[in-house]
Amino acid sequence: MGVAIVGVGQTPFRRNCGINIRELCFEAFKEALEDINLAPKEIDASVVCSAPEYDKQRSPAGLISEYLGLASKPTLYAESLCSSSSTGVRVGYSFIKSGLHEIVAVIGFQKMSEISSAEAQERMGRGADIQWESPFGTMMPAGYAMFARSHMHKYGTTEGQLAKIKVKSGKYALSNPLAMFRREVTLEECLKARVIASPLKMFDCCANADGASCVIMASEEKARKITDTPVRVAGIGAASDTLSTTSRTNLTGLDCAIQAGKQAYKMAHIEPKNVDVAEVHDCFTIAELMAYENLGFCKPGEGGKLIEESQTYIGGEIPVNVDGGLLSKGHPIGATGGSQIRTIVLQLQGRAGKTQVGGAEIGLVHNIGGIGLYGNVTILKR
Amino acid sequence: MSFERFGKIGFISETKVASFVKHLEDGKIMATRCSRCGKLYFPPRADCPDDLSTDMTWQQLSGRCKLLTYTTAHFAPTGFRDDVPYTIGLAECEEGVKVYALLSKDIDEKEMRIGMDLQVTPVRLPNSRITYELKKA
Ligand SMILES: [Zn+2]
């Protein structure tokens, strides 16, 4: 028995959304149930996903489940930092595959404005090993910047190539009404922007946002009754790596993404070249470039050339992040994976509007938690 | 003897490897070695996951290392904002273990390059705190 996605939803990603987390989740849930033949009461379990350091509500699963009318059905909380909602989809897949449940709602959210910027600043430093790395003043951009520096040294990757990834992001964000930043950015603007953590500059980094996403999953048998256009989960891979930088051996790629990708390709019986459209975790430009290589869209070290040749634009070998990606959409941690899945589902259903990749049949979602700490790759088929 | 004096800002006070700080005050950078399988750990750890041994011995590192990668941070988390810009580096010691630390402020950013020779060195901080940093070899 296969597992399919029957509905997807997402709120706009924005700063200071002005509503509470239950209302945010409701917006995404409502969109996911629009135009499909499914009543909320038919959902028989829910998985709620966020990164708890931004939550004021203790154990949000119960609250969200109640507000969506799902109380009495089992619910639980899933967390893997920025890949929390992909982890939620993995849990949902297991629920359905095991026969425990037939229809599962995966709700991801983050209200990053829930805490003050001083509180956020304090939490920022504790994403690393708090005993041996946080005492040196590290943070997420610094972690990815060290990979960027290493990649440049080993392969000759340039700041201009990284900037071209942001230029692509800006172009496609114009067509995404849910993106936080909807404007084109020039190569010069990117290169002249202030340095955050060298060699990464402002436009190499994504921004915090508030938002929610929802993915409704069902057994294939149920899925056919719910919608005419179910999207099958063909492959699902997950891996982790060490939290400490000192234990890493690969400084030019994310091993957890390589492993998760291999698992997903094997399970889906496809190769990288069969992917028609992909969403990759571009929390930083270097993260997207490494994803090209780690997922096998090009050889290690050739990510710079791939973007240089515009091969990840629509019309190129493998269109990537044609919804603007995290770089333009914003990155509400727990909601991000669900948003990526929504984009691919819309692509495979032919509902992606101006950024539709013609004839897309196989899509891939690459969602990373932390600095290559948690890797999740999901392959979807029409 | 507590670990809480380690680093500019500390988050951990209790650990089985707290005496690392005492060694640091004596001018030594210490790793731990598993007595059963012989694996060397830095940062030091009290337990070996390969064979579940807790029989570890302290071993001093020479401090000689080469820079693997680095970044100069212009934004910082709480407690470090007055220090920007500062450079965080990852270096590989001649014993094979890696060290994550700040590069000494007396190394000019223009001089920094992957592969350069560095020396892990204990450094005393205000308020009787202590850390180590990567100095010019
Ligand atoms: Zn051992």
Short mmCIF file of C-alpha atoms and ligand atoms in Angstrom, two decimals:
data_model
loop_
_atom_site.label_atom_id
_atom_site.label_comp_id
_atom_site.label_asym_id
_atom_site.label_seq_id
_atom_site.Cartn_x
_atom_site.Cartn_y
_atom_site.Cartn_z
CA MET A 1 0.00 0.00 0.00
CA GLY A 2 1.49 3.29 -1.11
CA VAL A 3 1.21 6.68 0.56
CA ALA A 4 0.07 9.84 -1.20
CA ILE A 5 -0.26 13.54 -0.53
CA VAL A 6 -3.81 14.75 -1.14
CA GLY A 7 -3.73 18.35 0.06
CA VAL A 8 -1.20 21.12 0.74
CA GLY A 9 -1.47 24.56 2.28
CA GLN A 10 0.67 27.45 3.39
CA THR A 11 0.23 30.90 4.90
CA PRO A 12 2.11 33.88 3.51
CA PHE A 13 5.57 33.98 5.11
CA ARG A 14 5.97 37.39 6.74
CA ARG A 15 7.46 39.30 9.64
CA ASN A 16 5.31 39.99 12.69
CA CYS A 17 2.23 38.17 11.39
CA GLY A 18 0.03 39.69 14.10
CA ILE A 19 -1.93 36.50 14.85
CA ASN A 20 -1.28 33.56 17.18
CA ILE A 21 0.16 30.16 16.31
CA ARG A 22 -3.19 28.34 16.31
CA GLU A 23 -4.61 30.88 13.84
CA LEU A 24 -1.51 30.64 11.66
CA CYS A 25 -1.88 26.85 11.51
CA PHE A 26 -5.59 27.15 10.72
CA GLU A 27 -4.82 29.24 7.61
CA ALA A 28 -2.51 26.55 6.23
CA PHE A 29 -4.90 23.73 7.22
CA LYS A 30 -7.84 25.48 5.52
CA GLU A 31 -5.96 25.81 2.22
CA ALA A 32 -4.89 22.16 2.37
CA LEU A 33 -8.52 21.01 2.63
CA GLU A 34 -9.85 23.33 -0.09
CA ASP A 35 -11.03 21.63 -3.26
CA ILE A 36 -10.57 18.10 -1.90
CA ASN A 37 -13.22 15.69 -0.81
CA LEU A 38 -12.23 15.40 2.86
CA ALA A 39 -13.87 16.62 6.05
CA PRO A 40 -11.58 17.51 8.99
CA LYS A 41 -13.22 14.81 11.13
CA GLU A 42 -12.03 12.11 8.71
CA ILE A 43 -8.39 12.89 9.56
CA ASP A 44 -7.33 10.24 12.04
CA ALA A 45 -4.01 11.55 13.38
CA SER A 46 -1.93 14.72 13.31
CA VAL A 47 1.76 15.56 13.59
CA VAL A 48 2.65 19.09 14.69
CA CYS A 49 6.14 20.40 13.88
CA SER A 50 8.16 23.41 15.00
CA ALA A 51 11.45 24.30 16.67
CA PRO A 52 10.60 24.65 20.36
CA GLU A 53 13.07 27.42 21.20
CA TYR A 54 10.74 29.92 19.49
CA ASP A 55 7.54 28.63 21.11
CA LYS A 56 5.96 30.17 24.18
CA GLN A 57 3.30 27.44 24.27
CA ARG A 58 4.54 24.32 25.95
CA SER A 59 3.67 21.16 23.97
CA PRO A 60 1.97 22.91 21.02
CA ALA A 61 0.58 19.70 19.46
CA GLY A 62 -2.41 19.60 21.82
CA LEU A 63 -3.28 23.25 21.25
CA ILE A 64 -3.03 23.09 17.46
CA SER A 65 -4.89 19.78 17.28
CA GLU A 66 -7.78 21.26 19.30
CA TYR A 67 -8.00 24.43 17.19
CA LEU A 68 -8.12 22.39 13.97
CA GLY A 69 -10.92 20.24 15.38
CA LEU A 70 -8.74 17.15 15.62
CA ALA A 71 -8.89 16.62 19.39
CA SER A 72 -9.64 13.03 20.42
CA LYS A 73 -7.42 11.82 17.54
CA PRO A 74 -3.78 11.05 18.40
CA THR A 75 -1.37 13.93 17.95
CA LEU A 76 2.32 14.39 18.64
CA TYR A 77 5.13 16.86 18.20
CA ALA A 78 8.04 16.32 15.77
CA GLU A 79 11.23 18.36 15.80
CA SER A 80 14.42 18.38 13.73
CA LEU A 81 15.11 22.13 13.62
CA CYS A 82 14.66 23.54 10.10
CA SER A 83 13.57 20.14 8.74
CA SER A 84 10.87 19.53 11.37
CA SER A 85 7.97 19.30 8.93
CA SER A 86 9.85 16.88 6.64
CA THR A 87 10.36 14.77 9.75
CA GLY A 88 6.61 15.14 10.36
CA VAL A 89 5.94 13.82 6.85
CA ARG A 90 8.25 10.88 7.61
CA VAL A 91 6.21 10.13 10.74
CA GLY A 92 2.96 10.47 8.75
CA TYR A 93 4.33 8.10 6.11
CA SER A 94 5.17 5.52 8.79
CA PHE A 95 1.72 5.84 10.39
CA ILE A 96 0.01 5.11 7.09
CA LYS A 97 2.45 2.47 5.86
CA SER A 98 2.10 0.57 9.13
CA GLY A 99 -1.67 0.61 8.87
CA LEU A 100 -2.08 2.45 12.17
CA HIS A 101 -3.78 5.38 10.44
CA GLU A 102 -5.19 6.10 6.97
CA ILE A 103 -5.28 9.91 6.84
CA VAL A 104 -2.72 12.10 8.63
CA ALA A 105 -2.35 15.90 8.79
CA VAL A 106 1.21 17.24 9.15
CA ILE A 107 1.19 20.83 10.36
CA GLY A 108 4.42 22.84 10.54
CA PHE A 109 4.62 26.33 11.98
CA GLN A 110 6.92 28.93 13.45
CA LYS A 111 6.14 32.32 14.86
CA MET A 112 9.68 33.62 15.13
CA SER A 113 8.38 37.01 16.23
CA GLU A 114 6.94 35.25 19.32
CA ILE A 115 10.14 36.06 21.19
CA SER A 116 12.04 39.37 21.40
CA SER A 117 15.08 39.98 19.21
CA ALA A 118 17.24 39.92 22.36
CA GLU A 119 15.85 36.47 23.19
CA ALA A 120 16.39 35.35 19.60
CA GLN A 121 19.96 36.65 19.73
CA GLU A 122 20.59 34.61 22.87
CA ARG A 123 19.12 31.39 21.40
CA MET A 124 21.08 31.88 18.18
CA GLY A 125 24.35 31.09 19.91
CA ARG A 126 23.06 27.85 21.40
CA GLY A 127 22.42 26.00 18.15
CA ALA A 128 25.98 24.64 18.26
CA ASP A 129 27.55 22.27 20.84
CA ILE A 130 27.06 24.47 23.92
CA GLN A 131 30.03 22.97 25.76
CA TRP A 132 32.73 23.26 23.11
CA GLU A 133 31.58 25.55 20.27
CA SER A 134 29.02 28.08 21.57
CA PRO A 135 31.63 29.59 23.97
CA PHE A 136 33.39 30.87 20.81
CA GLY A 137 30.44 33.00 19.66
CA THR A 138 29.27 30.87 16.76
CA MET A 139 25.92 31.02 14.94
CA MET A 140 24.24 29.57 11.84
CA PRO A 141 25.73 31.94 9.21
CA ALA A 142 29.23 31.32 10.59
CA GLY A 143 28.72 27.56 10.30
CA TYR A 144 27.65 27.71 6.64
CA ALA A 145 30.32 30.36 5.93
CA MET A 146 33.00 27.86 6.97
CA PHE A 147 31.62 25.41 4.37
CA ALA A 148 31.60 28.21 1.77
CA ARG A 149 35.23 29.11 2.49
CA SER A 150 36.25 25.47 2.26
CA HIS A 151 34.30 24.94 -0.99
CA MET A 152 35.92 28.01 -2.56
CA HIS A 153 39.37 26.82 -1.54
CA LYS A 154 38.92 23.26 -2.81
CA TYR A 155 36.95 23.90 -6.00
CA GLY A 156 37.48 27.57 -6.88
CA THR A 157 33.82 28.42 -6.31
CA THR A 158 33.34 32.21 -6.36
CA GLU A 159 31.27 34.79 -4.47
CA GLY A 160 29.78 35.69 -7.84
CA GLN A 161 28.50 32.14 -8.34
CA LEU A 162 26.88 32.21 -4.90
CA ALA A 163 25.33 35.59 -5.71
CA LYS A 164 23.83 34.13 -8.91
CA ILE A 165 21.81 31.74 -6.75
CA LYS A 166 20.22 34.75 -4.98
CA VAL A 167 19.63 36.45 -8.33
CA LYS A 168 17.66 33.37 -9.45
CA SER A 169 15.76 33.34 -6.17
CA GLY A 170 14.71 36.98 -6.57
CA LYS A 171 13.50 36.41 -10.12
CA TYR A 172 11.19 33.54 -9.17
CA ALA A 173 9.96 35.13 -5.94
CA LEU A 174 8.23 37.77 -8.10
CA SER A 175 5.71 35.07 -9.03
CA ASN A 176 5.19 33.77 -5.48
CA PRO A 177 2.51 35.77 -3.63
CA LEU A 178 3.38 33.98 -0.36
CA ALA A 179 7.08 35.01 -0.38
CA MET A 180 8.29 37.62 2.11
CA PHE A 181 10.72 39.33 -0.31
CA ARG A 182 9.29 39.76 -3.79
CA ARG A 183 11.88 41.73 -5.67
CA GLU A 184 14.73 41.07 -8.05
CA VAL A 185 18.26 41.56 -6.79
CA THR A 186 21.20 42.34 -9.06
CA LEU A 187 24.55 40.60 -8.97
CA GLU A 188 26.20 43.91 -8.00
CA GLU A 189 23.82 44.43 -5.06
CA CYS A 190 24.63 40.95 -3.79
CA LEU A 191 28.37 41.44 -4.06
CA LYS A 192 28.33 44.88 -2.41
CA ALA A 193 26.05 43.92 0.49
CA ARG A 194 27.42 44.03 4.03
CA VAL A 195 29.28 41.00 5.28
CA ILE A 196 27.46 38.78 7.78
CA ALA A 197 30.08 36.04 8.18
CA SER A 198 32.74 36.12 5.48
CA PRO A 199 32.46 35.11 2.65
CA LEU A 200 28.66 35.24 3.16
CA LYS A 201 26.98 38.61 2.78
CA MET A 202 23.45 39.80 3.45
CA PHE A 203 21.88 38.43 0.27
CA ASP A 204 23.55 35.04 0.79
CA CYS A 205 21.37 34.56 3.89
CA CYS A 206 17.66 33.86 4.36
CA ALA A 207 15.57 35.78 6.88
CA ASN A 208 13.45 34.80 9.87
CA ALA A 209 9.70 34.77 9.26
CA ASP A 210 6.35 33.76 10.73
CA GLY A 211 4.35 31.15 8.87
CA ALA A 212 2.67 27.75 8.77
CA SER A 213 2.31 24.89 6.31
CA CYS A 214 0.14 21.82 6.08
CA VAL A 215 0.46 18.50 4.24
CA ILE A 216 -2.44 16.03 4.23
CA MET A 217 -1.30 12.44 3.63
CA ALA A 218 -3.42 9.35 2.94
CA SER A 219 -3.16 5.72 1.95
CA GLU A 220 -3.33 5.44 -1.86
CA GLU A 221 -6.68 3.70 -1.58
CA LYS A 222 -8.19 6.57 0.43
CA ALA A 223 -6.33 9.14 -1.65
CA ARG A 224 -8.19 8.17 -4.84
CA LYS A 225 -11.51 8.97 -3.11
CA ILE A 226 -10.25 12.29 -1.76
CA THR A 227 -8.80 13.82 -4.95
CA ASP A 228 -8.34 13.16 -8.67
CA THR A 229 -4.74 14.36 -8.47
CA PRO A 230 -2.99 12.57 -5.57
CA VAL A 231 0.79 12.84 -5.54
CA ARG A 232 2.60 9.67 -4.52
CA VAL A 233 5.44 9.61 -1.99
CA ALA A 234 7.85 7.53 -4.06
CA GLY A 235 10.97 7.80 -1.90
CA ILE A 236 11.76 9.10 1.54
CA GLY A 237 15.25 9.29 3.04
CA ALA A 238 16.64 10.64 6.30
CA ALA A 239 20.05 10.80 7.98
CA SER A 240 21.91 12.78 10.61
CA ASP A 241 25.46 14.01 11.13
CA THR A 242 27.49 15.13 14.14
CA LEU A 243 26.48 18.38 15.82
CA SER A 244 30.10 19.26 16.52
CA THR A 245 32.12 20.75 13.68
CA THR A 246 35.24 19.04 15.05
CA SER A 247 33.79 15.60 14.24
CA ARG A 248 32.98 16.41 10.60
CA THR A 249 35.18 15.03 7.85
CA ASN A 250 33.40 16.56 4.84
CA LEU A 251 33.77 20.37 4.84
CA THR A 252 32.56 20.92 1.28
CA GLY A 253 29.23 19.10 1.42
CA LEU A 254 26.60 17.76 3.79
CA ASP A 255 26.95 14.01 4.31
CA CYS A 256 23.45 13.74 5.81
CA ALA A 257 22.00 15.10 2.56
CA ILE A 258 24.07 12.69 0.45
CA GLN A 259 22.87 9.74 2.55
CA ALA A 260 19.20 10.82 2.63
CA GLY A 261 19.30 11.41 -1.13
CA LYS A 262 20.73 7.95 -1.86
CA GLN A 263 18.02 6.31 0.25
CA ALA A 264 15.24 8.27 -1.46
CA TYR A 265 16.54 7.62 -5.01
CA LYS A 266 16.88 3.89 -4.28
CA MET A 267 13.39 3.65 -2.82
CA ALA A 268 11.88 5.58 -5.75
CA HIS A 269 13.91 3.54 -8.29
CA ILE A 270 15.11 6.69 -10.00
CA GLU A 271 18.37 8.54 -10.61
CA PRO A 272 19.12 12.25 -10.12
CA LYS A 273 18.72 12.88 -13.86
CA ASN A 274 15.08 11.72 -13.66
CA VAL A 275 14.08 14.59 -11.35
CA ASP A 276 12.05 17.23 -13.23
CA VAL A 277 11.87 19.90 -10.52
CA ALA A 278 13.47 20.26 -7.08
CA GLU A 279 13.13 22.28 -3.90
CA VAL A 280 16.38 22.41 -1.94
CA HIS A 281 17.15 23.91 1.45
CA ASP A 282 18.73 27.27 0.54
CA CYS A 283 18.98 28.82 4.00
CA PHE A 284 22.22 30.23 2.54
CA THR A 285 23.35 30.41 -1.09
CA ILE A 286 26.17 27.98 -0.34
CA ALA A 287 23.59 25.51 0.98
CA GLU A 288 21.81 25.46 -2.40
CA LEU A 289 25.12 25.07 -4.24
CA MET A 290 26.16 22.13 -2.06
CA ALA A 291 22.68 20.61 -2.53
CA TYR A 292 23.22 20.51 -6.33
CA GLU A 293 26.29 18.38 -5.72
CA ASN A 294 25.04 16.32 -2.77
CA LEU A 295 21.88 15.32 -4.67
CA GLY A 296 23.84 14.35 -7.78
CA PHE A 297 22.49 17.12 -10.06
CA CYS A 298 26.17 17.69 -10.87
CA LYS A 299 29.52 16.30 -9.76
CA PRO A 300 31.18 17.47 -6.52
CA GLY A 301 32.81 20.85 -7.21
CA GLU A 302 30.64 21.64 -10.24
CA GLY A 303 27.81 23.44 -8.42
CA GLY A 304 29.28 26.82 -9.33
CA LYS A 305 29.34 25.88 -13.01
CA LEU A 306 25.74 24.61 -12.86
CA ILE A 307 24.38 27.99 -11.70
CA GLU A 308 26.83 29.86 -13.96
CA GLU A 309 25.23 28.04 -16.91
CA SER A 310 21.72 28.76 -15.57
CA GLN A 311 20.97 25.03 -15.53
CA THR A 312 18.85 25.38 -12.37
CA TYR A 313 16.47 27.86 -14.01
CA ILE A 314 13.24 26.73 -15.69
CA GLY A 315 14.34 25.45 -19.08
CA GLY A 316 17.67 24.24 -17.69
CA GLU A 317 18.70 20.68 -16.82
CA ILE A 318 17.10 20.75 -13.38
CA PRO A 319 14.96 23.71 -12.23
CA VAL A 320 15.60 24.35 -8.51
CA ASN A 321 13.64 26.54 -6.07
CA VAL A 322 11.37 28.08 -8.66
CA ASP A 323 9.18 29.42 -5.83
CA GLY A 324 12.05 31.72 -4.73
CA GLY A 325 13.36 29.31 -2.09
CA LEU A 326 14.04 30.21 1.54
CA LEU A 327 16.28 33.06 0.36
CA SER A 328 13.21 35.01 -0.81
CA LYS A 329 10.29 33.27 0.89
CA GLY A 330 11.76 33.59 4.39
CA HIS A 331 12.39 30.68 6.72
CA PRO A 332 9.83 30.02 9.46
CA ILE A 333 11.75 27.00 10.72
CA GLY A 334 9.01 24.44 11.45
CA ALA A 335 6.91 25.45 8.41
CA THR A 336 9.67 25.34 5.80
CA GLY A 337 9.66 21.65 4.81
CA GLY A 338 5.88 21.68 4.36
CA SER A 339 6.17 24.77 2.17
CA GLN A 340 8.77 23.03 -0.02
CA ILE A 341 6.51 19.98 -0.33
CA ARG A 342 3.56 22.21 -1.23
CA THR A 343 5.55 23.78 -4.08
CA ILE A 344 6.47 20.38 -5.52
CA VAL A 345 2.92 19.01 -5.15
CA LEU A 346 1.53 22.05 -7.02
CA GLN A 347 4.17 21.52 -9.73
CA LEU A 348 3.24 17.85 -10.16
CA GLN A 349 -0.47 18.72 -10.22
CA GLY A 350 0.17 21.34 -12.91
CA ARG A 351 -1.07 24.12 -10.61
CA ALA A 352 2.16 26.15 -10.27
CA GLY A 353 1.05 29.10 -12.43
CA LYS A 354 3.77 31.29 -13.93
CA THR A 355 6.60 29.12 -12.64
CA GLN A 356 5.12 25.79 -13.83
CA VAL A 357 7.80 23.41 -15.11
CA GLY A 358 6.17 21.88 -18.20
CA GLY A 359 5.35 18.17 -17.92
CA ALA A 360 6.86 17.75 -14.44
CA GLU A 361 6.27 14.17 -13.28
CA ILE A 362 8.94 13.64 -10.62
CA GLY A 363 9.83 16.20 -7.96
CA LEU A 364 12.32 16.23 -5.10
CA VAL A 365 12.40 18.01 -1.73
CA HIS A 366 15.69 18.43 0.17
CA ASN A 367 15.20 19.85 3.67
CA ILE A 368 18.09 20.23 6.14
CA GLY A 369 18.01 20.87 9.89
CA GLY A 370 20.87 22.80 11.48
CA ILE A 371 24.23 23.02 9.72
CA GLY A 372 23.90 19.68 7.96
CA LEU A 373 22.76 18.06 11.20
CA TYR A 374 19.49 16.50 10.00
CA GLY A 375 19.02 15.57 6.33
CA ASN A 376 15.67 14.76 4.72
CA VAL A 377 15.02 14.01 1.05
CA THR A 378 11.53 13.22 -0.23
CA ILE A 379 10.73 12.21 -3.80
CA LEU A 380 7.20 12.75 -5.10
CA LYS A 381 5.61 11.36 -8.27
CA ARG A 382 2.54 12.41 -10.20
CA MET B 1 36.65 22.30 40.24
CA SER B 2 33.99 23.41 37.84
CA PHE B 3 33.83 23.77 34.08
CA GLU B 4 31.76 26.95 34.17
CA ARG B 5 34.79 29.26 33.84
CA PHE B 6 35.53 27.91 30.34
CA GLY B 7 35.03 30.32 27.44
CA LYS B 8 33.87 33.92 27.24
CA ILE B 9 30.31 32.75 27.82
CA GLY B 10 29.70 29.30 29.32
CA PHE B 11 26.57 27.20 29.26
CA ILE B 12 27.83 24.06 31.02
CA SER B 13 29.08 23.82 34.58
CA GLU B 14 28.98 20.12 35.39
CA THR B 15 30.89 17.58 33.32
CA LYS B 16 33.14 14.59 33.91
CA VAL B 17 35.89 16.35 31.95
CA ALA B 18 35.90 19.48 34.15
CA SER B 19 39.59 19.04 34.96
CA PHE B 20 40.27 20.13 31.36
CA VAL B 21 40.04 23.69 32.78
CA LYS B 22 42.65 22.97 35.45
CA HIS B 23 45.04 21.62 32.81
CA LEU B 24 44.34 24.70 30.70
CA GLU B 25 45.38 26.89 33.64
CA ASP B 26 48.61 24.92 33.77
CA GLY B 27 49.15 25.82 30.12
CA LYS B 28 48.21 22.42 28.70
CA ILE B 29 45.71 21.52 25.98
CA MET B 30 44.51 18.07 26.93
CA ALA B 31 42.66 15.41 24.93
CA THR B 32 41.36 12.09 26.25
CA ARG B 33 42.38 8.66 24.99
CA CYS B 34 40.24 5.54 25.38
CA SER B 35 42.24 2.97 27.31
CA ARG B 36 40.40 0.11 25.61
CA CYS B 37 40.44 1.01 21.88
CA GLY B 38 43.07 3.75 21.91
CA LYS B 39 40.94 6.37 20.15
CA LEU B 40 41.95 9.98 20.83
CA TYR B 41 39.21 12.53 21.56
CA PHE B 42 39.33 16.31 21.29
CA PRO B 43 37.38 18.07 22.60
CA PRO B 44 37.89 15.57 25.43
CA ARG B 45 35.08 13.18 26.31
CA ALA B 46 34.60 10.90 29.29
CA ASP B 47 32.97 8.03 27.46
CA CYS B 48 33.88 6.09 24.32
CA PRO B 49 30.85 5.24 22.15
CA ASP B 50 32.82 2.70 20.10
CA ASP B 51 33.25 0.22 22.95
CA LEU B 52 31.26 1.84 25.80
CA SER B 53 34.44 2.22 27.82
CA THR B 54 34.64 4.93 30.46
CA ASP B 55 38.29 4.24 31.13
CA MET B 56 39.95 7.31 29.62
CA THR B 57 43.38 8.85 30.17
CA TRP B 58 44.36 12.47 29.64
CA GLN B 59 46.90 13.16 26.90
CA GLN B 60 48.50 16.52 26.17
CA LEU B 61 48.33 17.83 22.60
CA SER B 62 51.33 19.60 21.08
CA GLY B 63 48.98 22.37 19.94
CA ARG B 64 50.55 22.37 16.47
CA CYS B 65 47.79 22.50 13.86
CA LYS B 66 46.82 23.67 10.37
CA LEU B 67 43.82 25.84 9.50
CA LEU B 68 41.08 23.88 7.68
CA THR B 69 38.50 26.66 7.27
CA TYR B 70 37.46 29.93 8.90
CA THR B 71 34.97 32.78 8.83
CA THR B 72 35.02 36.33 10.14
CA ALA B 73 31.73 37.08 11.90
CA HIS B 74 30.32 40.61 11.70
CA PHE B 75 27.17 39.72 13.62
CA ALA B 76 27.16 37.84 16.87
CA PRO B 77 24.96 36.18 19.46
CA THR B 78 24.41 37.65 22.92
CA GLY B 79 27.62 38.20 24.83
CA PHE B 80 29.83 38.51 21.75
CA ARG B 81 28.48 41.66 20.11
CA ASP B 82 31.25 43.90 21.42
CA ASP B 83 33.84 41.58 19.92
CA VAL B 84 32.86 41.77 16.22
CA PRO B 85 34.49 41.30 13.86
CA TYR B 86 36.09 38.09 15.09
CA THR B 87 37.31 35.06 13.22
CA ILE B 88 36.24 31.50 14.06
CA GLY B 89 38.49 28.76 12.74
CA LEU B 90 38.57 24.99 12.47
CA ALA B 91 42.06 23.49 12.57
CA GLU B 92 43.51 19.99 12.37
CA CYS B 93 46.07 19.05 15.00
CA GLU B 94 49.13 16.98 14.18
CA GLU B 95 47.62 14.22 16.37
CA GLY B 96 44.68 14.08 13.91
CA VAL B 97 41.94 15.62 16.07
CA LYS B 98 40.30 18.94 15.18
CA VAL B 99 40.03 22.16 17.20
CA TYR B 100 37.27 24.76 16.91
CA ALA B 101 38.35 28.14 18.31
CA LEU B 102 38.79 31.84 17.63
CA LEU B 103 41.79 33.00 15.67
CA SER B 104 43.97 35.38 17.63
CA LYS B 105 43.14 39.04 16.93
CA ASP B 106 46.81 39.64 16.08
CA ILE B 107 46.42 37.66 12.85
CA ASP B 108 45.38 40.07 10.09
CA GLU B 109 42.43 38.87 7.98
CA LYS B 110 44.58 39.29 4.87
CA GLU B 111 47.15 36.86 6.25
CA MET B 112 44.60 34.14 6.88
CA ARG B 113 44.64 31.22 4.51
CA ILE B 114 43.55 27.61 4.60
CA GLY B 115 46.54 25.41 5.40
CA MET B 116 48.42 28.00 7.50
CA ASP B 117 50.28 26.75 10.58
CA LEU B 118 48.73 27.69 13.92
CA GLN B 119 49.23 26.90 17.58
CA VAL B 120 46.38 26.12 20.01
CA THR B 121 47.19 28.26 23.05
CA PRO B 122 45.53 28.71 26.45
CA VAL B 123 44.33 32.31 26.96
CA ARG B 124 43.19 33.94 30.22
CA LEU B 125 40.09 36.14 30.01
CA PRO B 126 38.77 38.80 32.44
CA ASN B 127 36.84 37.62 35.55
CA SER B 128 39.15 34.62 35.99
CA ARG B 129 37.71 32.90 32.92
CA ILE B 130 39.89 30.89 30.56
CA THR B 131 39.79 29.64 26.98
CA TYR B 132 42.10 28.59 24.15
CA GLU B 133 42.68 30.25 20.82
CA LEU B 134 44.52 29.70 17.55
CA LYS B 135 47.70 31.79 17.48
CA LYS B 136 50.35 32.20 14.79
CA ALA B 137 52.74 29.26 14.91
ZN ZN C 1 37.15 3.11 22.95
#
